[in-house]
Amino acid sequence: MSGGSGLRSAWCFQHRAEEKGVQPALKKALFKAYFTDGQDPSNHEVLARVAGEVGLDVAEARALLASDRFTDEVREREQLYLQSGIHSVPAIIINERHLIQGGQPVEVFEQALRQIAAQQG
């Protein structure tokens, strides 16, 4: 999820959620906010509210979003993804070697998994 400082804030926030053990819940809540409720995941108020919904301290969330904390880590990870050839979402990496990018039909995954299984024989 590249695309400027707004979404980069969401990625920085994901790092904090990972530290606190609530990253899966935060991701699910952000998907709901965006896809179901039509809210902007780059908006700091949306991020802070969602943080509270998954059990994180809202004041700490606001302070984190106003800081540069995790910015370097997010930029490094973003560069790693770009260097790995990832330019779209979703991007699925299988066995840390095989990349499937973008929304693909089930048949693409079936074929890829069969080929990988055959290679590992």
Short mmCIF file of N, CA, C and O in Angstrom, two decimals:
data_model
loop_
_atom_site.label_atom_id
_atom_site.label_comp_id
_atom_site.label_asym_id
_atom_site.label_seq_id
_atom_site.Cartn_x
_atom_site.Cartn_y
_atom_site.Cartn_z
N MET A 1 0.85 -1.16 0.00
CA MET A 1 0.00 0.00 0.00
C MET A 1 0.89 1.23 0.00
O MET A 1 1.26 1.76 1.02
N SER A 2 1.30 1.59 -1.13
CA SER A 2 2.09 2.79 -1.28
C SER A 2 1.11 3.93 -1.44
O SER A 2 -0.08 3.75 -1.38
N GLY A 3 1.63 5.13 -1.67
CA GLY A 3 0.67 6.15 -2.02
C GLY A 3 0.68 7.35 -1.11
O GLY A 3 -0.35 7.93 -0.85
N GLY A 4 1.83 7.71 -0.59
CA GLY A 4 1.89 8.96 0.11
C GLY A 4 1.81 8.84 1.61
O GLY A 4 1.67 7.77 2.18
N SER A 5 1.91 10.00 2.25
CA SER A 5 2.04 10.04 3.70
C SER A 5 0.79 9.57 4.42
O SER A 5 0.87 9.03 5.51
N GLY A 6 -0.40 9.76 3.84
CA GLY A 6 -1.62 9.35 4.52
C GLY A 6 -1.67 7.86 4.76
O GLY A 6 -1.85 7.40 5.88
N LEU A 7 -1.51 7.09 3.69
CA LEU A 7 -1.53 5.65 3.85
C LEU A 7 -0.28 5.14 4.55
O LEU A 7 -0.32 4.13 5.22
N ARG A 8 0.82 5.86 4.41
CA ARG A 8 2.03 5.48 5.13
C ARG A 8 1.77 5.56 6.64
O ARG A 8 2.27 4.75 7.40
N SER A 9 0.96 6.52 7.07
CA SER A 9 0.59 6.61 8.50
C SER A 9 -0.13 5.34 8.94
O SER A 9 0.10 4.83 10.04
N ALA A 10 -1.01 4.84 8.08
CA ALA A 10 -1.73 3.60 8.41
C ALA A 10 -0.75 2.45 8.55
O ALA A 10 -0.88 1.61 9.44
N TRP A 11 0.26 2.40 7.69
CA TRP A 11 1.25 1.34 7.78
C TRP A 11 2.10 1.49 9.04
O TRP A 11 2.42 0.49 9.70
N CYS A 12 2.46 2.72 9.41
CA CYS A 12 3.20 2.94 10.65
C CYS A 12 2.38 2.46 11.83
O CYS A 12 2.90 1.84 12.76
N PHE A 13 1.11 2.73 11.76
CA PHE A 13 0.22 2.33 12.83
C PHE A 13 0.14 0.81 12.95
O PHE A 13 0.02 0.26 14.03
N GLN A 14 0.21 0.13 11.81
CA GLN A 14 0.21 -1.34 11.82
C GLN A 14 1.40 -1.89 12.60
O GLN A 14 1.29 -2.91 13.27
N HIS A 15 2.54 -1.21 12.53
CA HIS A 15 3.72 -1.66 13.29
C HIS A 15 3.44 -1.64 14.79
O HIS A 15 3.79 -2.58 15.50
N ARG A 16 2.81 -0.60 15.27
CA ARG A 16 2.49 -0.50 16.69
C ARG A 16 1.49 -1.59 17.08
O ARG A 16 1.63 -2.23 18.13
N ALA A 17 0.51 -1.81 16.25
CA ALA A 17 -0.47 -2.85 16.53
C ALA A 17 0.20 -4.22 16.58
O ALA A 17 -0.17 -5.07 17.40
N GLU A 18 1.19 -4.42 15.72
CA GLU A 18 1.93 -5.69 15.72
C GLU A 18 2.65 -5.87 17.06
O GLU A 18 2.63 -6.96 17.65
N GLU A 19 3.28 -4.81 17.55
CA GLU A 19 3.96 -4.87 18.85
C GLU A 19 3.00 -5.24 19.98
O GLU A 19 3.38 -5.94 20.91
N LYS A 20 1.78 -4.75 19.89
CA LYS A 20 0.79 -4.98 20.95
C LYS A 20 -0.01 -6.27 20.74
O LYS A 20 -0.88 -6.59 21.54
N GLY A 21 0.25 -6.98 19.63
CA GLY A 21 -0.43 -8.24 19.39
C GLY A 21 -1.85 -8.12 18.87
O GLY A 21 -2.62 -9.07 18.95
N VAL A 22 -2.18 -6.95 18.31
CA VAL A 22 -3.55 -6.76 17.80
C VAL A 22 -3.57 -6.41 16.31
O VAL A 22 -4.58 -5.92 15.80
N GLN A 23 -2.47 -6.68 15.62
CA GLN A 23 -2.43 -6.33 14.21
C GLN A 23 -3.53 -7.00 13.38
O GLN A 23 -4.18 -6.33 12.58
N PRO A 24 -3.78 -8.31 13.55
CA PRO A 24 -4.88 -8.91 12.76
C PRO A 24 -6.23 -8.23 13.03
O PRO A 24 -6.99 -7.97 12.09
N ALA A 25 -6.51 -7.93 14.28
CA ALA A 25 -7.78 -7.26 14.62
C ALA A 25 -7.82 -5.86 14.01
O ALA A 25 -8.87 -5.42 13.52
N LEU A 26 -6.69 -5.15 14.05
CA LEU A 26 -6.65 -3.81 13.48
C LEU A 26 -6.86 -3.85 11.97
O LEU A 26 -7.63 -3.07 11.43
N LYS A 27 -6.21 -4.79 11.30
CA LYS A 27 -6.39 -4.91 9.85
C LYS A 27 -7.85 -5.18 9.51
O LYS A 27 -8.41 -4.56 8.61
N LYS A 28 -8.45 -6.10 10.24
CA LYS A 28 -9.86 -6.44 9.99
C LYS A 28 -10.75 -5.20 10.22
O LYS A 28 -11.65 -4.92 9.42
N ALA A 29 -10.48 -4.46 11.29
CA ALA A 29 -11.27 -3.27 11.59
C ALA A 29 -11.07 -2.18 10.54
O ALA A 29 -12.01 -1.48 10.17
N LEU A 30 -9.84 -2.05 10.03
CA LEU A 30 -9.58 -1.06 8.98
C LEU A 30 -10.26 -1.46 7.67
O LEU A 30 -10.79 -0.60 6.96
N PHE A 31 -10.24 -2.75 7.35
CA PHE A 31 -10.96 -3.21 6.16
C PHE A 31 -12.45 -2.91 6.28
O PHE A 31 -13.09 -2.45 5.34
N LYS A 32 -13.01 -3.16 7.47
CA LYS A 32 -14.43 -2.87 7.69
C LYS A 32 -14.69 -1.37 7.54
O LYS A 32 -15.65 -0.96 6.88
N ALA A 33 -13.83 -0.57 8.15
CA ALA A 33 -14.01 0.88 8.07
C ALA A 33 -14.00 1.34 6.61
O ALA A 33 -14.82 2.18 6.21
N TYR A 34 -13.10 0.78 5.82
CA TYR A 34 -12.99 1.21 4.43
C TYR A 34 -14.06 0.60 3.53
O TYR A 34 -14.82 1.30 2.87
N PHE A 35 -14.12 -0.73 3.52
CA PHE A 35 -14.98 -1.41 2.56
C PHE A 35 -16.46 -1.42 2.95
O PHE A 35 -17.33 -1.41 2.08
N THR A 36 -16.75 -1.45 4.24
CA THR A 36 -18.14 -1.51 4.68
C THR A 36 -18.69 -0.12 5.02
O THR A 36 -19.79 0.23 4.63
N ASP A 37 -17.88 0.65 5.76
CA ASP A 37 -18.36 1.93 6.26
C ASP A 37 -17.96 3.12 5.38
O ASP A 37 -18.37 4.24 5.65
N GLY A 38 -17.13 2.89 4.36
CA GLY A 38 -16.74 3.95 3.44
C GLY A 38 -15.85 5.02 4.04
O GLY A 38 -15.87 6.17 3.61
N GLN A 39 -15.07 4.65 5.05
CA GLN A 39 -14.21 5.63 5.72
C GLN A 39 -12.79 5.58 5.15
O GLN A 39 -12.36 4.57 4.60
N ASP A 40 -12.07 6.65 5.31
CA ASP A 40 -10.73 6.82 4.75
C ASP A 40 -9.67 6.28 5.72
O ASP A 40 -9.48 6.85 6.79
N PRO A 41 -8.97 5.18 5.36
CA PRO A 41 -7.98 4.61 6.28
C PRO A 41 -6.72 5.46 6.45
O PRO A 41 -5.89 5.15 7.28
N SER A 42 -6.59 6.53 5.67
CA SER A 42 -5.45 7.42 5.87
C SER A 42 -5.78 8.57 6.81
O SER A 42 -4.90 9.32 7.22
N ASN A 43 -7.05 8.69 7.20
CA ASN A 43 -7.49 9.75 8.11
C ASN A 43 -7.09 9.40 9.54
O ASN A 43 -7.45 8.33 10.04
N HIS A 44 -6.37 10.28 10.19
CA HIS A 44 -5.86 9.99 11.53
C HIS A 44 -6.97 9.79 12.56
O HIS A 44 -6.83 8.99 13.48
N GLU A 45 -8.07 10.49 12.42
CA GLU A 45 -9.18 10.30 13.35
C GLU A 45 -9.81 8.91 13.19
O GLU A 45 -10.17 8.27 14.17
N VAL A 46 -9.90 8.46 11.94
CA VAL A 46 -10.41 7.11 11.69
C VAL A 46 -9.45 6.09 12.31
O VAL A 46 -9.88 5.15 13.00
N LEU A 47 -8.16 6.28 12.09
CA LEU A 47 -7.17 5.35 12.65
C LEU A 47 -7.22 5.32 14.18
O LEU A 47 -7.19 4.25 14.79
N ALA A 48 -7.31 6.48 14.80
CA ALA A 48 -7.36 6.55 16.27
C ALA A 48 -8.63 5.89 16.80
O ALA A 48 -8.59 5.14 17.79
N ARG A 49 -9.76 6.14 16.15
CA ARG A 49 -11.02 5.52 16.59
C ARG A 49 -10.94 4.01 16.46
O ARG A 49 -11.32 3.27 17.38
N VAL A 50 -10.44 3.53 15.34
CA VAL A 50 -10.32 2.08 15.12
C VAL A 50 -9.35 1.48 16.14
O VAL A 50 -9.57 0.38 16.64
N ALA A 51 -8.31 2.22 16.48
CA ALA A 51 -7.37 1.75 17.50
C ALA A 51 -8.09 1.47 18.81
O ALA A 51 -7.88 0.44 19.45
N GLY A 52 -8.93 2.41 19.20
CA GLY A 52 -9.69 2.22 20.43
C GLY A 52 -10.63 1.03 20.35
O GLY A 52 -10.80 0.29 21.32
N GLU A 53 -11.18 0.79 19.17
CA GLU A 53 -12.10 -0.34 18.99
C GLU A 53 -11.41 -1.69 19.17
O GLU A 53 -12.05 -2.66 19.54
N VAL A 54 -10.10 -1.75 18.88
CA VAL A 54 -9.38 -3.02 19.02
C VAL A 54 -8.58 -3.10 20.32
O VAL A 54 -7.80 -4.01 20.51
N GLY A 55 -8.81 -2.12 21.21
CA GLY A 55 -8.20 -2.19 22.53
C GLY A 55 -6.92 -1.42 22.73
O GLY A 55 -6.29 -1.52 23.78
N LEU A 56 -6.53 -0.62 21.75
CA LEU A 56 -5.34 0.22 21.92
C LEU A 56 -5.73 1.54 22.56
O LEU A 56 -6.87 1.99 22.45
N ASP A 57 -4.79 2.18 23.22
CA ASP A 57 -5.01 3.47 23.85
C ASP A 57 -5.14 4.55 22.77
O ASP A 57 -4.22 4.74 21.97
N VAL A 58 -6.26 5.25 22.76
CA VAL A 58 -6.53 6.24 21.72
C VAL A 58 -5.55 7.41 21.79
O VAL A 58 -5.07 7.89 20.76
N ALA A 59 -5.24 7.88 22.99
CA ALA A 59 -4.30 9.01 23.14
C ALA A 59 -2.92 8.61 22.62
O ALA A 59 -2.25 9.38 21.93
N GLU A 60 -2.50 7.39 22.95
CA GLU A 60 -1.21 6.89 22.45
C GLU A 60 -1.25 6.77 20.92
O GLU A 60 -0.27 7.09 20.24
N ALA A 61 -2.38 6.33 20.39
CA ALA A 61 -2.53 6.21 18.94
C ALA A 61 -2.38 7.58 18.27
O ALA A 61 -1.67 7.72 17.27
N ARG A 62 -3.03 8.59 18.83
CA ARG A 62 -2.94 9.94 18.26
C ARG A 62 -1.50 10.46 18.31
O ARG A 62 -1.02 11.08 17.36
N ALA A 63 -0.82 10.20 19.44
CA ALA A 63 0.57 10.64 19.58
C ALA A 63 1.46 9.93 18.55
O ALA A 63 2.33 10.56 17.93
N LEU A 64 1.24 8.65 18.35
CA LEU A 64 2.02 7.90 17.37
C LEU A 64 1.79 8.46 15.97
O LEU A 64 2.74 8.65 15.20
N LEU A 65 0.55 8.72 15.63
CA LEU A 65 0.23 9.22 14.30
C LEU A 65 0.81 10.62 14.05
O LEU A 65 1.07 10.98 12.90
N ALA A 66 1.02 11.38 15.11
CA ALA A 66 1.60 12.72 14.98
C ALA A 66 3.12 12.69 14.95
O ALA A 66 3.76 13.70 14.70
N SER A 67 3.71 11.51 15.16
CA SER A 67 5.17 11.39 15.24
C SER A 67 5.73 10.75 13.96
O SER A 67 4.98 10.37 13.06
N ASP A 68 7.06 10.63 13.94
CA ASP A 68 7.75 9.96 12.83
C ASP A 68 8.09 8.52 13.17
O ASP A 68 8.79 7.86 12.41
N ARG A 69 7.60 8.04 14.31
CA ARG A 69 7.94 6.69 14.75
C ARG A 69 7.49 5.68 13.69
O ARG A 69 6.40 5.80 13.15
N PHE A 70 8.33 4.73 13.40
CA PHE A 70 8.10 3.64 12.44
C PHE A 70 8.22 4.07 10.98
O PHE A 70 8.14 3.24 10.08
N THR A 71 8.40 5.36 10.71
CA THR A 71 8.48 5.83 9.34
C THR A 71 9.62 5.16 8.59
O THR A 71 9.45 4.71 7.45
N ASP A 72 10.80 5.08 9.20
CA ASP A 72 11.94 4.45 8.53
C ASP A 72 11.67 2.97 8.25
O ASP A 72 11.98 2.48 7.16
N GLU A 73 11.09 2.27 9.22
CA GLU A 73 10.79 0.86 9.03
C GLU A 73 9.80 0.64 7.89
O GLU A 73 9.96 -0.27 7.07
N VAL A 74 8.80 1.49 7.82
CA VAL A 74 7.79 1.37 6.77
C VAL A 74 8.41 1.66 5.41
O VAL A 74 8.17 0.94 4.43
N ARG A 75 9.24 2.68 5.32
CA ARG A 75 9.90 2.99 4.04
C ARG A 75 10.83 1.85 3.61
O ARG A 75 10.89 1.52 2.42
N GLU A 76 11.55 1.26 4.56
CA GLU A 76 12.41 0.12 4.24
C GLU A 76 11.59 -1.06 3.71
O GLU A 76 11.96 -1.69 2.72
N ARG A 77 10.50 -1.36 4.38
CA ARG A 77 9.64 -2.47 3.95
C ARG A 77 9.03 -2.17 2.58
O ARG A 77 8.94 -3.04 1.73
N GLU A 78 8.63 -0.93 2.37
CA GLU A 78 8.07 -0.53 1.08
C GLU A 78 9.10 -0.73 -0.03
O GLU A 78 8.77 -1.27 -1.10
N GLN A 79 10.35 -0.35 0.22
CA GLN A 79 11.40 -0.55 -0.78
C GLN A 79 11.67 -2.03 -1.03
O GLN A 79 11.88 -2.44 -2.17
N LEU A 80 11.65 -2.83 0.02
CA LEU A 80 11.82 -4.27 -0.12
C LEU A 80 10.74 -4.85 -1.03
O LEU A 80 11.02 -5.64 -1.94
N TYR A 81 9.50 -4.45 -0.81
CA TYR A 81 8.40 -4.94 -1.64
C TYR A 81 8.58 -4.51 -3.10
O TYR A 81 8.40 -5.31 -4.01
N LEU A 82 8.94 -3.25 -3.31
CA LEU A 82 9.13 -2.77 -4.68
C LEU A 82 10.28 -3.50 -5.37
O LEU A 82 10.17 -3.89 -6.53
N GLN A 83 11.38 -3.72 -4.64
CA GLN A 83 12.52 -4.45 -5.20
C GLN A 83 12.18 -5.91 -5.46
O GLN A 83 12.79 -6.55 -6.32
N SER A 84 11.19 -6.44 -4.75
CA SER A 84 10.75 -7.82 -4.95
C SER A 84 9.76 -7.93 -6.09
O SER A 84 9.29 -9.02 -6.39
N GLY A 85 9.43 -6.81 -6.71
CA GLY A 85 8.53 -6.82 -7.84
C GLY A 85 7.07 -6.63 -7.48
O GLY A 85 6.20 -6.78 -8.32
N ILE A 86 6.79 -6.28 -6.24
CA ILE A 86 5.41 -6.07 -5.82
C ILE A 86 5.01 -4.64 -6.14
O ILE A 86 5.59 -3.69 -5.63
N HIS A 87 4.00 -4.52 -7.00
CA HIS A 87 3.54 -3.19 -7.42
C HIS A 87 2.03 -3.05 -7.31
O HIS A 87 1.48 -2.04 -7.74
N SER A 88 1.35 -4.08 -6.79
CA SER A 88 -0.10 -3.99 -6.65
C SER A 88 -0.54 -4.81 -5.45
O SER A 88 0.21 -5.61 -4.92
N VAL A 89 -1.76 -4.55 -5.03
CA VAL A 89 -2.35 -5.32 -3.94
C VAL A 89 -3.62 -5.97 -4.45
O VAL A 89 -4.28 -5.40 -5.34
N PRO A 90 -3.96 -7.11 -3.96
CA PRO A 90 -3.16 -7.87 -3.02
C PRO A 90 -1.94 -8.49 -3.71
O PRO A 90 -1.93 -8.65 -4.92
N ALA A 91 -0.96 -8.79 -2.90
CA ALA A 91 0.23 -9.50 -3.37
C ALA A 91 0.41 -10.69 -2.43
O ALA A 91 0.57 -10.51 -1.23
N ILE A 92 0.35 -11.87 -2.99
CA ILE A 92 0.47 -13.09 -2.20
C ILE A 92 1.82 -13.72 -2.49
O ILE A 92 2.16 -13.98 -3.66
N ILE A 93 2.59 -13.95 -1.44
CA ILE A 93 3.89 -14.60 -1.57
C ILE A 93 3.77 -15.99 -0.96
O ILE A 93 3.41 -16.13 0.21
N ILE A 94 4.08 -17.00 -1.76
CA ILE A 94 3.99 -18.39 -1.31
C ILE A 94 5.39 -18.93 -1.12
O ILE A 94 6.24 -18.83 -2.02
N ASN A 95 5.64 -19.50 0.06
CA ASN A 95 6.95 -20.07 0.39
C ASN A 95 8.09 -19.07 0.23
O ASN A 95 9.21 -19.43 -0.11
N GLU A 96 7.81 -17.81 0.44
CA GLU A 96 8.79 -16.73 0.35
C GLU A 96 9.50 -16.67 -0.99
O GLU A 96 10.57 -16.08 -1.11
N ARG A 97 8.90 -17.26 -2.05
CA ARG A 97 9.55 -17.31 -3.36
C ARG A 97 8.62 -16.99 -4.51
O ARG A 97 9.05 -16.48 -5.53
N HIS A 98 7.37 -17.34 -4.40
CA HIS A 98 6.45 -17.26 -5.51
C HIS A 98 5.44 -16.14 -5.27
O HIS A 98 4.76 -16.12 -4.25
N LEU A 99 5.35 -15.23 -6.24
CA LEU A 99 4.53 -14.04 -6.10
C LEU A 99 3.33 -14.10 -7.04
O LEU A 99 3.47 -14.34 -8.24
N ILE A 100 2.16 -13.86 -6.49
CA ILE A 100 0.94 -13.70 -7.28
C ILE A 100 0.40 -12.31 -6.94
O ILE A 100 0.13 -12.01 -5.79
N GLN A 101 0.30 -11.46 -7.97
CA GLN A 101 -0.11 -10.07 -7.75
C GLN A 101 -1.52 -9.79 -8.24
O GLN A 101 -1.97 -10.37 -9.22
N GLY A 102 -2.16 -8.86 -7.58
CA GLY A 102 -3.46 -8.38 -8.00
C GLY A 102 -4.57 -9.39 -7.73
O GLY A 102 -4.31 -10.52 -7.32
N GLY A 103 -5.78 -8.97 -7.93
CA GLY A 103 -6.93 -9.85 -7.75
C GLY A 103 -6.94 -10.89 -8.87
O GLY A 103 -7.08 -10.53 -10.03
N GLN A 104 -6.76 -12.13 -8.51
CA GLN A 104 -6.68 -13.21 -9.49
C GLN A 104 -7.79 -14.21 -9.27
O GLN A 104 -8.22 -14.44 -8.14
N PRO A 105 -8.24 -14.87 -10.33
CA PRO A 105 -9.25 -15.91 -10.15
C PRO A 105 -8.66 -17.13 -9.45
O PRO A 105 -7.45 -17.33 -9.43
N VAL A 106 -9.53 -17.93 -8.91
CA VAL A 106 -9.14 -19.13 -8.17
C VAL A 106 -8.23 -20.02 -9.02
O VAL A 106 -7.27 -20.60 -8.51
N GLU A 107 -8.48 -20.09 -10.31
CA GLU A 107 -7.69 -20.96 -11.19
C GLU A 107 -6.21 -20.59 -11.20
O GLU A 107 -5.35 -21.47 -11.31
N VAL A 108 -5.90 -19.32 -11.07
CA VAL A 108 -4.50 -18.89 -11.03
C VAL A 108 -3.82 -19.45 -9.79
O VAL A 108 -2.70 -19.95 -9.85
N PHE A 109 -4.52 -19.39 -8.65
CA PHE A 109 -3.95 -19.93 -7.42
C PHE A 109 -3.81 -21.45 -7.50
O PHE A 109 -2.79 -22.00 -7.07
N GLU A 110 -4.82 -22.10 -8.05
CA GLU A 110 -4.76 -23.56 -8.20
C GLU A 110 -3.56 -23.96 -9.04
O GLU A 110 -2.80 -24.87 -8.67
N GLN A 111 -3.38 -23.30 -10.17
CA GLN A 111 -2.26 -23.62 -11.06
C GLN A 111 -0.93 -23.36 -10.37
O GLN A 111 -0.02 -24.19 -10.44
N ALA A 112 -0.82 -22.23 -9.69
CA ALA A 112 0.43 -21.90 -9.00
C ALA A 112 0.74 -22.92 -7.91
O ALA A 112 1.89 -23.39 -7.79
N LEU A 113 -0.25 -23.29 -7.13
CA LEU A 113 -0.02 -24.26 -6.05
C LEU A 113 0.35 -25.63 -6.61
O LEU A 113 1.21 -26.33 -6.05
N ARG A 114 -0.27 -26.03 -7.72
CA ARG A 114 0.09 -27.31 -8.34
C ARG A 114 1.54 -27.28 -8.84
O ARG A 114 2.30 -28.24 -8.68
N GLN A 115 1.93 -26.17 -9.47
CA GLN A 115 3.30 -26.06 -9.97
C GLN A 115 4.31 -26.07 -8.82
O GLN A 115 5.36 -26.71 -8.92
N ILE A 116 4.00 -25.37 -7.77
CA ILE A 116 4.90 -25.34 -6.62
C ILE A 116 5.02 -26.72 -5.99
O ILE A 116 6.12 -27.18 -5.67
N ALA A 117 3.90 -27.39 -5.84
CA ALA A 117 3.91 -28.75 -5.27
C ALA A 117 4.72 -29.69 -6.16
O ALA A 117 5.48 -30.53 -5.65
N ALA A 118 4.59 -29.56 -7.47
CA ALA A 118 5.34 -30.43 -8.40
C ALA A 118 6.83 -30.16 -8.30
O ALA A 118 7.65 -31.08 -8.35
N GLN A 119 7.21 -28.89 -8.12
CA GLN A 119 8.62 -28.54 -8.00
C GLN A 119 9.23 -29.10 -6.72
O GLN A 119 10.40 -29.46 -6.68
N GLN A 120 8.41 -29.16 -5.66
CA GLN A 120 8.92 -29.63 -4.37
C GLN A 120 8.85 -31.15 -4.28
O GLN A 120 9.40 -31.73 -3.34
N GLY A 121 8.12 -31.76 -5.21
CA GLY A 121 7.94 -33.16 -5.42
C GLY A 121 8.11 -34.09 -4.36
O GLY A 121 8.22 -35.06 -3.96
#
